mmCIF file of C-alpha atoms and ligand atoms in Angstrom:
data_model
loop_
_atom_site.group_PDB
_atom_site.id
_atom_site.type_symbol
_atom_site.label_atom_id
_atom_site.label_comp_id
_atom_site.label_asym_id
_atom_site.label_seq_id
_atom_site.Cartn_x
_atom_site.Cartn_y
_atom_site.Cartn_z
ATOM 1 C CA UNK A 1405 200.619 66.359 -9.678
ATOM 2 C CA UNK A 1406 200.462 69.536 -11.545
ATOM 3 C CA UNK A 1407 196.987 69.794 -12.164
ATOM 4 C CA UNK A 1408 196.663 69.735 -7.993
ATOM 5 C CA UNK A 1409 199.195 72.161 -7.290
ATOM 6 C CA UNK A 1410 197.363 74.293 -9.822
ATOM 7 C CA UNK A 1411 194.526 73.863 -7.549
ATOM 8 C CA UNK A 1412 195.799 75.091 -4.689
ATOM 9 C CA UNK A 1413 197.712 77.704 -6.248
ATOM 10 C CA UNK A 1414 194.435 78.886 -7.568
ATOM 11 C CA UNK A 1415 192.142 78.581 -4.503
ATOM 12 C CA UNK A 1416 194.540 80.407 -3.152
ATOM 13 C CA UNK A 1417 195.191 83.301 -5.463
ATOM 14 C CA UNK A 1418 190.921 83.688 -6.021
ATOM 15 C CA UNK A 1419 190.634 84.044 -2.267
ATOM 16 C CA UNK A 1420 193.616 86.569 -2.239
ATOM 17 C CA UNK A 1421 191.774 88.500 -4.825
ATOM 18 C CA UNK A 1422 188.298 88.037 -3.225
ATOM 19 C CA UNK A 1423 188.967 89.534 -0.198
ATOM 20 C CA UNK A 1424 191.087 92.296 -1.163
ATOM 21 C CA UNK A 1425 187.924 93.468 -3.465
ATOM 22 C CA UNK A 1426 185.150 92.851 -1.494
ATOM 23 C CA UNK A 1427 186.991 94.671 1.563
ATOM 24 C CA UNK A 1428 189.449 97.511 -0.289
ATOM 25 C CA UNK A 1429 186.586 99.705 -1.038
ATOM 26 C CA UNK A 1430 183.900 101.863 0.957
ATOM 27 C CA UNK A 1431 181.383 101.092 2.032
ATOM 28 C CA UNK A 1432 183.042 98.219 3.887
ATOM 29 C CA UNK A 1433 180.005 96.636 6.171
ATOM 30 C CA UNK A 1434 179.780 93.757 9.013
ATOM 31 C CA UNK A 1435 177.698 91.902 6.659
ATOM 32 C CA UNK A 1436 179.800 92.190 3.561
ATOM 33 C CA UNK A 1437 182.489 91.198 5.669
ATOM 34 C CA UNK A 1438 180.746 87.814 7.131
ATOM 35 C CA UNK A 1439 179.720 86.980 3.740
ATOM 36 C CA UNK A 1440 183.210 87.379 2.636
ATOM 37 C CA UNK A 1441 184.256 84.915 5.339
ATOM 38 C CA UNK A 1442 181.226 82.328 4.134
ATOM 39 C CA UNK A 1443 182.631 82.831 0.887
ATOM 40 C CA UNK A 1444 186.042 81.984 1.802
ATOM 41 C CA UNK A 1445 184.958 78.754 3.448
ATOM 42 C CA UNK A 1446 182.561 77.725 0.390
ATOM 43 C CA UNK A 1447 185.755 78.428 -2.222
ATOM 44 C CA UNK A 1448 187.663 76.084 0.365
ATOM 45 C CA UNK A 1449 184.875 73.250 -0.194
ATOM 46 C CA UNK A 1450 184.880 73.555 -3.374
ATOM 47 C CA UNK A 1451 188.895 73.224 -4.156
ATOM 48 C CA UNK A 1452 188.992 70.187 -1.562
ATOM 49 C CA UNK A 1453 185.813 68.164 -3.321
ATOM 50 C CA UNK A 1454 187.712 68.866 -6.671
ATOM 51 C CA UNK A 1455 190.959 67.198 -5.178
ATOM 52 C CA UNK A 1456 189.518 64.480 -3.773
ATOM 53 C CA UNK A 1457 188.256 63.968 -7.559
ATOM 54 C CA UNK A 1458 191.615 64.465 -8.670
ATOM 55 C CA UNK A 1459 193.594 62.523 -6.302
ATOM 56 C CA UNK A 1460 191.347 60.306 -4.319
ATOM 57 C CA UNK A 1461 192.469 59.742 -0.618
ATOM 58 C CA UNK A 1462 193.586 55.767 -0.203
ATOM 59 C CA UNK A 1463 190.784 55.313 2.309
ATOM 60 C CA UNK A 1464 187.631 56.772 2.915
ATOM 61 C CA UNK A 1465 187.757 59.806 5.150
ATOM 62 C CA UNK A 1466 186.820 59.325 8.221
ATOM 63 C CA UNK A 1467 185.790 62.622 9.940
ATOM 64 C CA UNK A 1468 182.091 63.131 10.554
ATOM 65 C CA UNK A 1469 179.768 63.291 13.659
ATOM 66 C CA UNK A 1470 180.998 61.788 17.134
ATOM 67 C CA UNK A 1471 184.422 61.694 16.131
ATOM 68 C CA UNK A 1472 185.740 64.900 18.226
ATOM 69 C CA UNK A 1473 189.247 63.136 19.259
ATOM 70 C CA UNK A 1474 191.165 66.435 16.570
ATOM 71 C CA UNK A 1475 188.503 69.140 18.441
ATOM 72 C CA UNK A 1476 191.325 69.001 21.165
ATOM 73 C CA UNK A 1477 193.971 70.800 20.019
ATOM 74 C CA UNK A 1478 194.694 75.091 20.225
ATOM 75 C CA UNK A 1479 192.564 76.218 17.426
ATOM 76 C CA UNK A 1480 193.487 79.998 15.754
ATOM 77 C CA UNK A 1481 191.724 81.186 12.898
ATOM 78 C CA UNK A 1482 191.351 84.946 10.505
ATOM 79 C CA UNK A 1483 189.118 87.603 12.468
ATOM 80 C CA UNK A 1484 186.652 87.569 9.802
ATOM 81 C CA UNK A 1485 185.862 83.362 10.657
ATOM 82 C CA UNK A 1486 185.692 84.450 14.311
ATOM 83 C CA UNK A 1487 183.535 86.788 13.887
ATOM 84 C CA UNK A 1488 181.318 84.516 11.752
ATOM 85 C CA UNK A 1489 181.353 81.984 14.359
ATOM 86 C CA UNK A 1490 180.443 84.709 16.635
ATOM 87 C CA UNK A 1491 177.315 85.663 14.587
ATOM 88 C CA UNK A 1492 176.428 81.739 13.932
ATOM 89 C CA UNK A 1493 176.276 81.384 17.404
ATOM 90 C CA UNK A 1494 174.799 84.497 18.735
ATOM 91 C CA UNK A 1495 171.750 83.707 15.803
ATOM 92 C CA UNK A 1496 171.257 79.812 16.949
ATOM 93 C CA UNK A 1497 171.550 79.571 20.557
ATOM 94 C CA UNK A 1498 168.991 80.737 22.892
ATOM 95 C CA UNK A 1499 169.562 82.286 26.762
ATOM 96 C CA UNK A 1500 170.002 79.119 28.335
ATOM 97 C CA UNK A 1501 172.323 77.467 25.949
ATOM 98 C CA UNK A 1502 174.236 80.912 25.084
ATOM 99 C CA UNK A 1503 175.024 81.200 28.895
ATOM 100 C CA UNK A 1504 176.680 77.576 29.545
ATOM 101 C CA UNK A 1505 178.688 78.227 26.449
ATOM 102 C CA UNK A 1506 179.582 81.919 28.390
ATOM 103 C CA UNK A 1507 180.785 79.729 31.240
ATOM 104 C CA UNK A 1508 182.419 76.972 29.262
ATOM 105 C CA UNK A 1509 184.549 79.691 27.320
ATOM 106 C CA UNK A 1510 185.893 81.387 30.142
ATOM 107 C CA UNK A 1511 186.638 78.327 32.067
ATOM 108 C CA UNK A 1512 188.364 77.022 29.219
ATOM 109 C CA UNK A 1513 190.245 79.945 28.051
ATOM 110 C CA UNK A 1514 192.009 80.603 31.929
ATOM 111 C CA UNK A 1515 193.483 77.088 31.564
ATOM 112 C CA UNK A 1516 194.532 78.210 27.972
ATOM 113 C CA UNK A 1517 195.467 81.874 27.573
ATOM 114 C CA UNK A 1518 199.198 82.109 26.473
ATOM 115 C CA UNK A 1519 199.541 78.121 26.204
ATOM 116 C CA UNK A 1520 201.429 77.351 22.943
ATOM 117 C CA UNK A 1521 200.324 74.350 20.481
ATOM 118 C CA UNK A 1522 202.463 71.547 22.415
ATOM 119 C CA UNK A 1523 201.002 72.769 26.069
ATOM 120 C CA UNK A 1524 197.557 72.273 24.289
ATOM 121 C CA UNK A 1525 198.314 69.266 23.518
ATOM 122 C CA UNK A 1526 199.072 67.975 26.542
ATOM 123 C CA UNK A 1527 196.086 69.240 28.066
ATOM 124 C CA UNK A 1528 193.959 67.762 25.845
ATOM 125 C CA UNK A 1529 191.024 69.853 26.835
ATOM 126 C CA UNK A 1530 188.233 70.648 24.464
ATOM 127 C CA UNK A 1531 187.555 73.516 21.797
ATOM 128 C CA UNK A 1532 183.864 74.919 23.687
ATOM 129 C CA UNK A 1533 182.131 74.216 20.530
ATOM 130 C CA UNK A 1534 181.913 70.588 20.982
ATOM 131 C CA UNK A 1535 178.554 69.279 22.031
ATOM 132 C CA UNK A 1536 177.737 65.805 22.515
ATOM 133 C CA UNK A 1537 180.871 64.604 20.314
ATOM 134 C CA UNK A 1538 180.254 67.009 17.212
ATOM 135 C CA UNK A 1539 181.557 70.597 16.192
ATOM 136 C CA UNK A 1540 178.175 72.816 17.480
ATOM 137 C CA UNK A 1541 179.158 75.031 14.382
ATOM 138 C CA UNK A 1542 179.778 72.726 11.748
ATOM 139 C CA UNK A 1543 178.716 74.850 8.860
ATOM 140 C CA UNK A 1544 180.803 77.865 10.268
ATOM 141 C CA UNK A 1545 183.650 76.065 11.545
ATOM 142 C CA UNK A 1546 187.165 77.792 10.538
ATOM 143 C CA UNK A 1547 189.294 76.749 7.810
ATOM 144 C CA UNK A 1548 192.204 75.351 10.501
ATOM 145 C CA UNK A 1549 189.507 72.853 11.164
ATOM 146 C CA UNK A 1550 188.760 72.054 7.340
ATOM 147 C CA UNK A 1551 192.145 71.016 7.249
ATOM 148 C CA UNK A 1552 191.931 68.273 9.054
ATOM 149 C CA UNK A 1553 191.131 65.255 7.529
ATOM 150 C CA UNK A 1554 192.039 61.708 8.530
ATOM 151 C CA UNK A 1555 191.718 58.574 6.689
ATOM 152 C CA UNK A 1556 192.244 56.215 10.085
ATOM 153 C CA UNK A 1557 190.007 57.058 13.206
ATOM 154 C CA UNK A 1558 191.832 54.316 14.889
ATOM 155 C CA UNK A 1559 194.794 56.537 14.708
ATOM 156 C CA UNK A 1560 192.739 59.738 15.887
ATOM 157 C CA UNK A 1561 191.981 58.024 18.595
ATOM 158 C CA UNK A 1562 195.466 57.277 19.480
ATOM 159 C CA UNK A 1563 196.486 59.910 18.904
ATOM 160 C CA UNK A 1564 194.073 61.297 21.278
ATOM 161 C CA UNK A 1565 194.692 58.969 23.795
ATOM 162 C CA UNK A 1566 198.712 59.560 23.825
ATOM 163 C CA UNK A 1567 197.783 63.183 23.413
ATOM 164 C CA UNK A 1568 199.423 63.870 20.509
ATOM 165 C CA UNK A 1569 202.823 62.076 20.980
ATOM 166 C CA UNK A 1570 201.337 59.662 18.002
ATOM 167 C CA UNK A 1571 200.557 61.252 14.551
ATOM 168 C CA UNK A 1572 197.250 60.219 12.624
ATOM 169 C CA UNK A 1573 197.611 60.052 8.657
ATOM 170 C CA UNK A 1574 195.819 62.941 7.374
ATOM 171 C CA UNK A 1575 194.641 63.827 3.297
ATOM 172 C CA UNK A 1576 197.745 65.985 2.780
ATOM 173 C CA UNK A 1577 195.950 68.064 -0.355
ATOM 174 C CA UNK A 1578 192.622 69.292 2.190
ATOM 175 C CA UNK A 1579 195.207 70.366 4.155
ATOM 176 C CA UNK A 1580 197.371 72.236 1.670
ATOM 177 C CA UNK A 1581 193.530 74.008 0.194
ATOM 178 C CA UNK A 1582 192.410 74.784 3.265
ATOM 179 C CA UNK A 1583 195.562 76.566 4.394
ATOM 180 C CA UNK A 1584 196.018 78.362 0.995
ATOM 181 C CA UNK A 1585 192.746 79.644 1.298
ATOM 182 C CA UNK A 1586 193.542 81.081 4.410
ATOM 183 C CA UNK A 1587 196.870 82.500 3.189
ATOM 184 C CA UNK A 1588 194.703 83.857 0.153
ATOM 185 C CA UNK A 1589 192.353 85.087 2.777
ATOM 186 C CA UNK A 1590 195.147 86.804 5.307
ATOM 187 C CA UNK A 1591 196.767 88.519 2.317
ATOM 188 C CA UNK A 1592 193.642 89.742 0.941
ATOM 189 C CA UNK A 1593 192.958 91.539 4.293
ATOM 190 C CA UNK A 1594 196.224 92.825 4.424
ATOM 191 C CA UNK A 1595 195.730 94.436 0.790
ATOM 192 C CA UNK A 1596 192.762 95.645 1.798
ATOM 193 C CA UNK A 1597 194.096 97.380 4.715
ATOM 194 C CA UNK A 1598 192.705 95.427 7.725
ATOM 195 C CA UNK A 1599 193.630 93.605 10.410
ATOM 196 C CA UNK A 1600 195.590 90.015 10.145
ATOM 197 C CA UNK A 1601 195.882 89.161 13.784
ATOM 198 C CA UNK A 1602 195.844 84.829 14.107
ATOM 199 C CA UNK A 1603 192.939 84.894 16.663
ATOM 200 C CA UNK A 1604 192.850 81.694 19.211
ATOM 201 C CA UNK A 1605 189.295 80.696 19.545
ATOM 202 C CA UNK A 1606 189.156 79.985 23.172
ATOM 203 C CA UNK A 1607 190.043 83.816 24.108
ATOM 204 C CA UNK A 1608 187.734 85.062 21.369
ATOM 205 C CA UNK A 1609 185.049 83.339 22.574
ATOM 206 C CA UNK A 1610 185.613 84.297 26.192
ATOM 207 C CA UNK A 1611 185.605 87.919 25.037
ATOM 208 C CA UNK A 1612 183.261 87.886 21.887
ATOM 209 C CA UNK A 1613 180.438 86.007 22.667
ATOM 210 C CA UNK A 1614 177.071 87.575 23.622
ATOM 211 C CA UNK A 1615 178.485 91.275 22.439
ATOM 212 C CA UNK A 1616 176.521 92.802 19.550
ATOM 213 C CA UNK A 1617 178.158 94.661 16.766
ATOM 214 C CA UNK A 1618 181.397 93.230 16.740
ATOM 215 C CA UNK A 1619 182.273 93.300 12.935
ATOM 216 C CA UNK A 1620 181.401 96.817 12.755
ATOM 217 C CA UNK A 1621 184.013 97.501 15.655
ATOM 218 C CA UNK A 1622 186.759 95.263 13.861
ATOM 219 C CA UNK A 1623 186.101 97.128 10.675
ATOM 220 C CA UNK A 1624 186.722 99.856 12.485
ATOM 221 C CA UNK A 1625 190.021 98.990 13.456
ATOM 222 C CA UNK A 1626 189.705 98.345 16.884
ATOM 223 C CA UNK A 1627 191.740 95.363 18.830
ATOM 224 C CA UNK A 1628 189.094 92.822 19.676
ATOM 225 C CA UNK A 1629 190.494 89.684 21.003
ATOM 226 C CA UNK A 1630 193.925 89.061 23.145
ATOM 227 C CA UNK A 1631 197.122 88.809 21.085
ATOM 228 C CA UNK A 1632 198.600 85.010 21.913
HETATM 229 S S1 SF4 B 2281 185.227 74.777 15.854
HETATM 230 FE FE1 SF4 B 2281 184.187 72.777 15.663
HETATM 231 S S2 SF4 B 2281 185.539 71.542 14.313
HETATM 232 FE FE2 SF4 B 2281 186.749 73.283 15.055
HETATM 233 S S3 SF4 B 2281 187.820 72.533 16.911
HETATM 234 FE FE3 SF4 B 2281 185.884 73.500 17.598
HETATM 235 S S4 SF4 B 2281 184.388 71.826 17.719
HETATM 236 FE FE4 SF4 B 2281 186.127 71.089 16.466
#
């Protein structure tokens, strides 16, 4: 469907633009570069609501609260949405709360570090952010989650259960925005000069969380999280 491809293309292409503007030129700052990152994830919103218009999905989607079976899976995502998820957390948890999700990352992260997408699988353990069934940082959550949407939570959950040997049917066009706006969002740092490391969440979070002033230090150039 042309007008859909034109979409994507677009969503894409805007975000490419976006980022390589807001983050080519001094004076480059850890809150211009979170708000690029919201930005990114509200253009990403928007280009998924207008293909659902265009192209309705055959059923209903079926994500929402308590459904956590796709929250299982090695999750990677752009430095700047990190580092967003980072800030969202370090500005809505208190002590108690940010130190169990301290202990939760590392835990989960030495069972993880270095394990590729099909080892994840298998283990079927889950991304720290889940609490009590939902994503703790829904309105932050990275575009690789985004992607994700099913139209059969029978199927997630078989597909949970058999840990990934069965497939769930997913809304192929949310998956193609989402993704384009994270290629936009990639090449846009690239053109701007910075860093375009793939960033798994678990290791980020065992390393990132709690630290102040991370974004500054990224902008800076420095190597935050592990390479895997
Ligand atoms: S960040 Fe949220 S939506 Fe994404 S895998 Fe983790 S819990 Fe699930």
């Amino acid at each position: 469907m042309d007008a859909l491809v034109r979409l994507i293309e677009t969503a894409t292409l805007d975000q490419r633009r976006e980022t390589a503007r807001l983050m080519g030129k001094a004076p480059r700052t850890a809150k211009g570069l979170l708000r690029m990152a919201e930005r990114a994830l509200a253009r990403a919103e928007a280009a998924i609501a207008q293909a659902r218009a265009l192209l309705p999905p055959p059923r209903p989607v079926a994500c929402g609260p308590n459904c956590p079976f796709c929250c299982h899976v090695r999750l990677a995502a752009a430095a700047p949405e990190i580092l967003l998820v980072l800030a969202y957390v370090d500005s809505h948890w208190d002590d108690d709360s940010m130190t169990a999700l301290m202990r939760k990352a590392a835990n989960l992260d030495a069972l993880t570090r270095g394990k590729n997408e099909a080892e994840r699988e298998r283990l079927r353990l889950p991304c720290p952010l889940l609490k009590d069934g939902s994503c703790a940082v829904h309105p932050v959550r990275p575009l690789s989650c985004r992607a994700v949407a099913s139209v059969d939570v029978a199927a997630c959950r078989r597909a949970h259960a058999s840990r990934m040997a069965e497939g769930a049917p997913l809304y192929e066009p949310q998956y193609q925005i989402a993704n384009g706006v994270g290629y936009g969002l990639y090449a846009g740092l690239a053109d701007a000069g910075l860093g375009v490391e793939n960033v798994e969440m678990n290791a980020a979070l065992a390393v990132g969380l709690g630290k102040p002033g991370l974004a500054r230090r990224w902008l800076n150039g420095e190597t935050l999280f592990p390479l895997s």
